[in-house]
Coordinates of C-alpha atoms in Angstrom, one line a residue:
M76 CA -16.7 -4.3 3.5
G77 CA -15.8 -8.0 3.3
W78 CA -12.8 -9.8 1.7
Y79 CA -12.3 -10.1 -2.0
G80 CA -9.6 -12.4 -3.4
T81 CA -8.6 -15.8 -4.7
I82 CA -7.2 -18.5 -2.4
L83 CA -4.9 -20.7 -4.6
I84 CA -3.3 -24.1 -3.9
G85 CA -0.8 -25.8 -6.1
R86 CA 2.4 -27.9 -6.0
P87 CA 4.9 -25.8 -8.0
G88 CA 8.0 -27.9 -7.3
E89 CA 11.1 -25.9 -6.5
E90 CA 9.4 -22.6 -7.4
R91 CA 7.3 -20.3 -5.3
L92 CA 3.7 -20.4 -6.4
P93 CA 3.5 -16.7 -7.2
A94 CA 6.5 -17.0 -9.5
Y95 CA 5.3 -20.1 -11.3
P96 CA 4.9 -19.5 -15.0
G97 CA 1.3 -18.5 -16.0
V98 CA 0.0 -17.9 -12.4
R99 CA 0.1 -14.2 -12.6
Q100 CA -1.6 -14.1 -16.0
A101 CA -4.3 -16.5 -14.8
F102 CA -5.1 -15.2 -11.4
G103 CA -3.6 -11.8 -10.9
S104 CA -0.3 -10.1 -10.1
Q105 CA -0.7 -9.2 -6.4
F106 CA 0.2 -11.9 -3.8
R107 CA -0.1 -11.9 -0.1
V108 CA 0.4 -14.5 2.7
L109 CA 2.2 -17.4 1.0
H110 CA 2.1 -20.6 3.0
D111 CA 4.2 -23.7 2.8
L112 CA 1.8 -26.7 3.3
D113 CA 4.6 -29.3 3.3
E114 CA 5.5 -31.9 0.6
G115 CA 5.8 -29.2 -2.0
W116 CA 2.3 -27.8 -1.6
Q117 CA 1.7 -24.0 -1.3
R118 CA -1.2 -21.8 -0.6
V119 CA -1.4 -18.1 -1.5
D120 CA -3.9 -15.2 -1.5
V121 CA -4.1 -13.6 -5.0
Y122 CA -5.5 -10.2 -6.0
P123 CA -5.6 -8.9 -9.6
F124 CA -4.9 -5.3 -10.5
Y125 CA -8.1 -3.6 -11.6
R126 CA -6.8 -3.6 -15.2
E127 CA -6.2 -7.3 -15.2
R128 CA -8.7 -9.9 -16.5
P129 CA -7.9 -13.2 -14.9
R130 CA -8.6 -16.5 -16.6
F131 CA -9.8 -18.3 -13.5
T132 CA -11.1 -21.7 -14.7
A133 CA -8.5 -22.1 -17.5
G134 CA -5.8 -21.1 -15.0
V135 CA -6.6 -23.9 -12.6
Q136 CA -6.6 -26.4 -15.5
Q137 CA -3.3 -25.1 -16.8
L138 CA -1.7 -25.1 -13.4
A139 CA -2.7 -28.7 -12.8
A140 CA -1.3 -29.7 -16.2
A141 CA 1.9 -27.8 -15.9
T142 CA 2.8 -29.0 -12.4
D143 CA 1.4 -32.5 -12.9
A144 CA -0.4 -32.1 -9.6
P145 CA -3.9 -31.2 -8.6
A146 CA -4.7 -27.5 -8.3
L147 CA -7.5 -25.6 -6.6
A148 CA -8.6 -22.0 -6.6
A149 CA -11.5 -20.3 -4.8
Y150 CA -12.5 -16.7 -5.7
V151 CA -14.2 -15.1 -2.7
A152 CA -16.6 -12.2 -3.1
E153 CA -17.0 -9.8 -0.1
S154 CA -16.7 -12.7 2.4
S155 CA -20.1 -13.9 1.3
C156 CA -19.7 -16.4 -1.5
A157 CA -17.0 -18.3 -3.4
H158 CA -16.5 -19.8 -6.8
V159 CA -14.3 -22.9 -6.4
E160 CA -12.6 -24.6 -9.3
A161 CA -10.4 -27.8 -8.8
R162 CA -8.6 -29.9 -11.4
T163 CA -6.3 -32.8 -11.5
P164 CA -3.8 -34.0 -14.2
K165 CA -5.9 -37.2 -14.6
G166 CA -9.0 -35.1 -15.6
A167 CA -11.0 -34.8 -12.4
A168 CA -12.9 -31.4 -12.5
I169 CA -15.0 -29.7 -9.9
S170 CA -16.9 -26.4 -10.3
I171 CA -19.0 -25.4 -7.3
H172 CA -20.4 -22.2 -5.9
L173 CA -20.5 -21.8 -2.1
P174 CA -23.1 -21.7 -0.7
N175 CA -24.1 -24.7 -2.8
R176 CA -27.7 -23.9 -3.4
H177 CA -30.2 -23.2 -6.3
D178 CA -30.8 -19.5 -5.7
A179 CA -28.9 -17.1 -7.8
C180 CA -25.9 -15.3 -6.3
S181 CA -26.1 -11.5 -5.9
Y182 CA -22.4 -11.1 -6.7
R183 CA -20.9 -10.8 -10.2
H184 CA -18.8 -13.8 -11.1
R185 CA -16.8 -13.0 -14.3
E186 CA -17.1 -16.6 -15.6
G187 CA -20.6 -17.1 -14.3
Q188 CA -22.0 -18.9 -11.3
P189 CA -21.6 -22.7 -11.3
G190 CA -24.8 -24.5 -10.9
P191 CA -25.6 -26.4 -7.6
L192 CA -24.1 -29.9 -7.1
V193 CA -25.7 -32.8 -5.3
P194 CA -23.8 -32.7 -2.0
R195 CA -23.0 -36.4 -2.0
L196 CA -21.5 -36.1 -5.5
A197 CA -19.6 -33.0 -4.6
V198 CA -18.0 -34.8 -1.6
E199 CA -17.1 -37.7 -3.7
A200 CA -15.5 -35.4 -6.3
F201 CA -13.4 -33.6 -3.6
E202 CA -12.4 -36.9 -2.1
A203 CA -11.1 -38.1 -5.5
W204 CA -9.2 -34.8 -5.9
A205 CA -7.7 -35.3 -2.5
D206 CA -6.8 -38.9 -3.2
E207 CA -4.9 -37.8 -6.3
A208 CA -3.1 -35.2 -4.3
G209 CA -2.0 -37.8 -1.8
R210 CA -4.0 -36.3 1.0
S211 CA -6.4 -37.9 3.6
P212 CA -9.7 -36.1 3.3
D213 CA -12.3 -35.6 6.0
P214 CA -15.7 -36.6 4.4
A215 CA -17.8 -35.2 7.3
T216 CA -16.3 -31.7 7.1
L217 CA -16.5 -31.8 3.3
A218 CA -20.2 -32.6 3.6
A219 CA -20.8 -29.8 6.0
V220 CA -19.0 -27.3 3.8
V221 CA -20.7 -28.2 0.5
G222 CA -24.0 -29.1 2.1
G223 CA -24.5 -25.8 3.9
D224 CA -24.2 -27.2 7.4
W225 CA -20.8 -25.6 8.2
D226 CA -21.5 -22.7 10.5
E227 CA -18.2 -22.1 12.3
S228 CA -17.8 -18.6 10.9
P229 CA -19.9 -16.3 8.8
F230 CA -17.0 -15.4 6.6
M231 CA -16.7 -17.4 3.3
E232 CA -12.9 -17.2 3.3
D233 CA -12.9 -19.2 6.5
R234 CA -15.2 -21.8 4.9
V235 CA -12.8 -22.1 2.0
L236 CA -9.9 -22.7 4.5
A237 CA -12.1 -25.3 6.2
L238 CA -12.6 -27.0 2.8
I239 CA -8.8 -27.0 2.3
A240 CA -8.3 -28.5 5.7
A241 CA -10.9 -31.1 5.0
L242 CA -9.0 -32.0 1.8
G243 CA -6.2 -33.0 4.1
F244 CA -3.9 -30.0 4.1
P245 CA -2.3 -28.6 7.3
P246 CA -2.5 -24.8 8.1
G247 CA 1.1 -24.6 7.0
R248 CA 3.7 -22.0 7.9
E249 CA 3.9 -18.6 6.3
I250 CA 6.8 -17.9 3.9
P251 CA 8.0 -14.3 4.5
P252 CA 8.2 -12.1 1.4
L253 CA 11.5 -11.1 0.0
I254 CA 10.3 -7.5 -0.5
D255 CA 7.7 -5.6 1.5
P256 CA 5.3 -4.0 -1.0
D257 CA 4.2 -1.6 1.8
D258 CA 7.7 -0.3 2.3
E259 CA 7.4 3.5 2.8
A260 CA 10.2 4.0 0.3
F261 CA 7.9 2.9 -2.5
A262 CA 4.7 4.6 -1.2
A263 CA 4.7 7.5 -3.7
Y264 CA 4.8 5.3 -6.7
R265 CA 2.3 2.8 -5.2
R266 CA -0.2 5.7 -4.8
L267 CA 0.3 6.9 -8.3
A268 CA 0.1 3.3 -9.6
F269 CA -3.2 2.8 -7.8
L270 CA -4.8 5.8 -9.5
A271 CA -3.3 4.9 -12.9
D272 CA -4.6 1.3 -12.4
V273 CA -8.1 2.6 -11.9
R274 CA -7.9 4.8 -14.9
A275 CA -6.5 2.0 -17.1
A276 CA -9.3 -0.3 -15.9
T277 CA -11.9 2.3 -16.7
R278 CA -10.5 2.6 -20.2
I279 CA -10.6 -1.2 -20.7
S280 CA -14.1 -1.3 -19.4
I281 CA -15.2 1.4 -21.9
V282 CA -13.7 -0.7 -24.8
E283 CA -15.3 -3.9 -23.4
H284 CA -18.7 -2.1 -23.6
G285 CA -18.1 -1.4 -27.3
E286 CA -17.4 2.3 -26.9
T287 CA -14.4 4.4 -27.8
P288 CA -12.6 6.0 -24.8
G289 CA -11.8 9.6 -25.1
A290 CA -8.4 11.1 -24.9
E291 CA -8.9 11.9 -21.2
W292 CA -8.5 8.2 -20.5
D293 CA -5.1 8.0 -22.1
L294 CA -2.3 7.4 -19.5
S295 CA 0.6 9.7 -19.3
P296 CA 4.2 8.4 -19.6
R297 CA 4.6 8.8 -15.8
E298 CA 1.5 6.8 -15.2
H299 CA 2.8 4.0 -17.5
D300 CA 6.0 4.1 -15.6
S301 CA 4.2 3.7 -12.3
L302 CA 2.2 0.7 -13.5
R303 CA 5.4 -1.0 -14.8
F304 CA 7.1 -0.3 -11.4
S305 CA 4.1 -1.7 -9.5
E306 CA 4.3 -4.9 -11.6
I307 CA 8.1 -5.3 -10.9
L308 CA 7.5 -4.6 -7.2
E309 CA 4.8 -7.3 -6.9
A310 CA 7.0 -9.7 -8.9
S311 CA 9.8 -9.1 -6.5
M312 CA 7.8 -10.1 -3.4
Y313 CA 8.3 -13.9 -3.7
G314 CA 10.1 -14.3 -7.0
G315 CA 13.2 -12.2 -6.6
A316 CA 12.7 -10.2 -9.7
R317 CA 14.5 -7.2 -8.1
S318 CA 16.3 -6.6 -4.8
R319 CA 15.2 -3.7 -2.5
A320 CA 18.3 -1.8 -3.6
Q321 CA 17.5 -2.3 -7.3
L322 CA 13.9 -1.2 -6.7
L323 CA 15.1 1.9 -4.9
A324 CA 17.4 2.6 -7.8
E325 CA 14.5 2.2 -10.2
C326 CA 12.5 4.7 -8.2
E327 CA 15.3 7.2 -8.4
R328 CA 15.7 6.6 -12.2
L329 CA 11.9 7.2 -12.7
A330 CA 11.9 10.3 -10.6
A331 CA 14.7 11.8 -12.6
R332 CA 12.9 11.3 -15.9

């Protein structure tokens, strides 16, 4: 199975990108591998909980407006394709599907598959985005990525990283998380939260299809507790919502209920 997730770039000022207001609501609440790209720019991989419904395109627009800096997000589906949205405060907008071609994508994109762009116009749009970001783009690599000639790797996440590099960003350095979400001390609640997340997502899906979920899809108080704990745990990774000691105390409190 390939990689699913969103690669997000923004310039959040003094904040860490995962903790920037509105980012979790727009793209999802699980963050991995945060990179400092210098000059205030950051890149992070984002994954929504199953129960979350990200607002991908609107989120990019809102992030660019809130930070007064260009923003870009690429949702990758099973390492095979990507939906890329890029915005700038001055109004530049790019919506492109990679591979950039006319045939329909076999993967489900919640906000629909962007239509194909003329490669030359796509390159010019990305160059304008990079210029507003104060970067020095590489037109040849941009043309290879959006024109279908880039064949360095079969994985779409690598193509997105090549696009980001072609926009003028360095690989950056990884910013270590403040909390390890895979800490064995939290394993029991993470397992319960995973199962509760799947059940909550199924209930939401039933409602979205116009049906009424049965009582068997109602979550128990313990399941609700596990979901809240998982949200606090993820928010603590880069934003400092709780220390490890506070998270352990919360685990003990929930276990005693």
